[in-house]
Coordinates of C-alpha atoms in Angstrom, one line a residue:
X127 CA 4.1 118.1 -31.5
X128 CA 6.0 114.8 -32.0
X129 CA 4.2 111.8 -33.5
X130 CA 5.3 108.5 -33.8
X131 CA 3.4 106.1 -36.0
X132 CA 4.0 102.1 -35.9
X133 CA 3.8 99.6 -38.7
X134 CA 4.8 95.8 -38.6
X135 CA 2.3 94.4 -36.5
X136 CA 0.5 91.3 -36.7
X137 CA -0.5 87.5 -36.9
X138 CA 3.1 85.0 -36.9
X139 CA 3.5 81.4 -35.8
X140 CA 5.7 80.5 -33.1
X141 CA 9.3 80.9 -34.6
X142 CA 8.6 83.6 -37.0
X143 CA 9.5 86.6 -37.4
X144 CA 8.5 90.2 -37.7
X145 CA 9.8 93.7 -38.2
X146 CA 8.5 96.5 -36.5
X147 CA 8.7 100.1 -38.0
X148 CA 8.4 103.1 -36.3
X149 CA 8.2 106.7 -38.1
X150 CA 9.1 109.9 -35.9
X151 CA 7.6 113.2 -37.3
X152 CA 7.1 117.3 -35.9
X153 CA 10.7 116.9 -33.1
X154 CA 12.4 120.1 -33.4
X155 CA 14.8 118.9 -30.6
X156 CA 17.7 117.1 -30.1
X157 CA 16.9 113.1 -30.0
X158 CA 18.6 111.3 -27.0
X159 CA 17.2 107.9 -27.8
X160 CA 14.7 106.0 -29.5
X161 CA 12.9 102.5 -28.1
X162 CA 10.3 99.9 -27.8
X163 CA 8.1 98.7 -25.1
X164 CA 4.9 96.2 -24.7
X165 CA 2.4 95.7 -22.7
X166 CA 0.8 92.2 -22.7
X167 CA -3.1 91.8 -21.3
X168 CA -2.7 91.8 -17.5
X169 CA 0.6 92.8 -17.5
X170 CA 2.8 96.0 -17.0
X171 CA 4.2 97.9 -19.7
X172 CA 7.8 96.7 -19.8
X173 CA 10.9 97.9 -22.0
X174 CA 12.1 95.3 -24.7
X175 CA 14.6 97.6 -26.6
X176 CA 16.2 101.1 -26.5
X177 CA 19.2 102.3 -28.5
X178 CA 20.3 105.9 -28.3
X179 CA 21.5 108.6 -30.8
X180 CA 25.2 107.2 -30.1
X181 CA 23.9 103.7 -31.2
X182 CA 24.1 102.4 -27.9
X183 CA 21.4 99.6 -27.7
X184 CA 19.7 97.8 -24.6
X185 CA 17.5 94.6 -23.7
X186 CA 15.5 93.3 -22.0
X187 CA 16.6 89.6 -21.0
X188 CA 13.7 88.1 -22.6
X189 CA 14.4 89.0 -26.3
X190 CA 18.2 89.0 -26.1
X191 CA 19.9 87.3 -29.0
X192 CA 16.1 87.0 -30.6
X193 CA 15.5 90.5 -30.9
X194 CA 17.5 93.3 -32.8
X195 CA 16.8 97.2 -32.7
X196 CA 18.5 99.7 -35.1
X197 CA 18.0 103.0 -36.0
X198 CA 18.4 105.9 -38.8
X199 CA 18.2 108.8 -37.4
X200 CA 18.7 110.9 -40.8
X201 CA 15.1 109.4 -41.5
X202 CA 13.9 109.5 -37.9
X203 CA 12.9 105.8 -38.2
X204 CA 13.4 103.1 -35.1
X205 CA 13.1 99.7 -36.3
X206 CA 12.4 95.8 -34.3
X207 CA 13.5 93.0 -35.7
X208 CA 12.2 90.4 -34.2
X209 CA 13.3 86.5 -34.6
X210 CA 12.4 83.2 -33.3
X211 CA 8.8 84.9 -31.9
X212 CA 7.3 82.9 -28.9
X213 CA 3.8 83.1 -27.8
X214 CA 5.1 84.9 -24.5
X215 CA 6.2 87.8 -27.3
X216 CA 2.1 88.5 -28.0
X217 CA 1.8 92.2 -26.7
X218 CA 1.1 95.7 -28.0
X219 CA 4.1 97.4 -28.5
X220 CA 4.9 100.8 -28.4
X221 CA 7.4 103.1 -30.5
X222 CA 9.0 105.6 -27.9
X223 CA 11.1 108.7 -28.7
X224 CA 13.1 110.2 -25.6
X225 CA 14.1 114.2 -26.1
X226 CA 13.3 116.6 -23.1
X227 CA 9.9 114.8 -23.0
X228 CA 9.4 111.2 -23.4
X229 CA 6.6 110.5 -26.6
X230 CA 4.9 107.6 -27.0
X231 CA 3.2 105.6 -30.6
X232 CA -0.3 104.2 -30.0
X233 CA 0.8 100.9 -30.5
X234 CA 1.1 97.7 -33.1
X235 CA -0.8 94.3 -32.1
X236 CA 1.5 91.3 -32.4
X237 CA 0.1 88.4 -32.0
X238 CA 2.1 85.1 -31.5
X239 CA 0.0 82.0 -32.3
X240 CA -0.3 79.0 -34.6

């Protein structure tokens, strides 16, 4: 069973910055690609950032040029840098891990506020 566990989260003032961490453990399968989503209160779950085992990388047009994902797959880790935070960035996000199935983290709070 695949877990994915999420570290990073939390309290930053408008034009901070934050990194997300996200730790894959239990995948006996080949990895196709690794991502990041958030849901905001009210709102739909949305993708912010997705980069597969090639190193391709995708964005959503909100956090492009603020927002950087990378990845070491060696050490099955998927990380979010995350720069120049507005309060429209507040959300849960979620650590996601595409193989045959699609796994999900429970989430990291990040709050944008001063």
């Amino acid at each position: 069973q695949v877990q994915l566990v999420e570290s990073g989260g939390g309290l930053v003032q408008p034009g901070g910055s934050l990194r997300l961490s996200c730790s894959a453990s239990g995948s006996r399968e080949a990895i196709f690609a690794m991502g990041w989503y958030r849901q905001a209160p009210g709102k739909q779950r949305e993708l912010v950032a997705r980069i597969t085992s090639g190193g391709t990388t995708k964005y959503a047009d909100s956090v492009k040029g603020r927002f950087t994902i990378s990845g070491d797959n060696a050490k099955n880790m998927v990380y979010l840098q995350m720069n120049s935070l507005k309060p429209e960035d507040t959300a849960v996000y979620y650590c996601t891990r595409e193989e045959h199935q699609f796994y999900w983290g429970q989430g990291t709070q990040v709050t944008v506020s001063s």
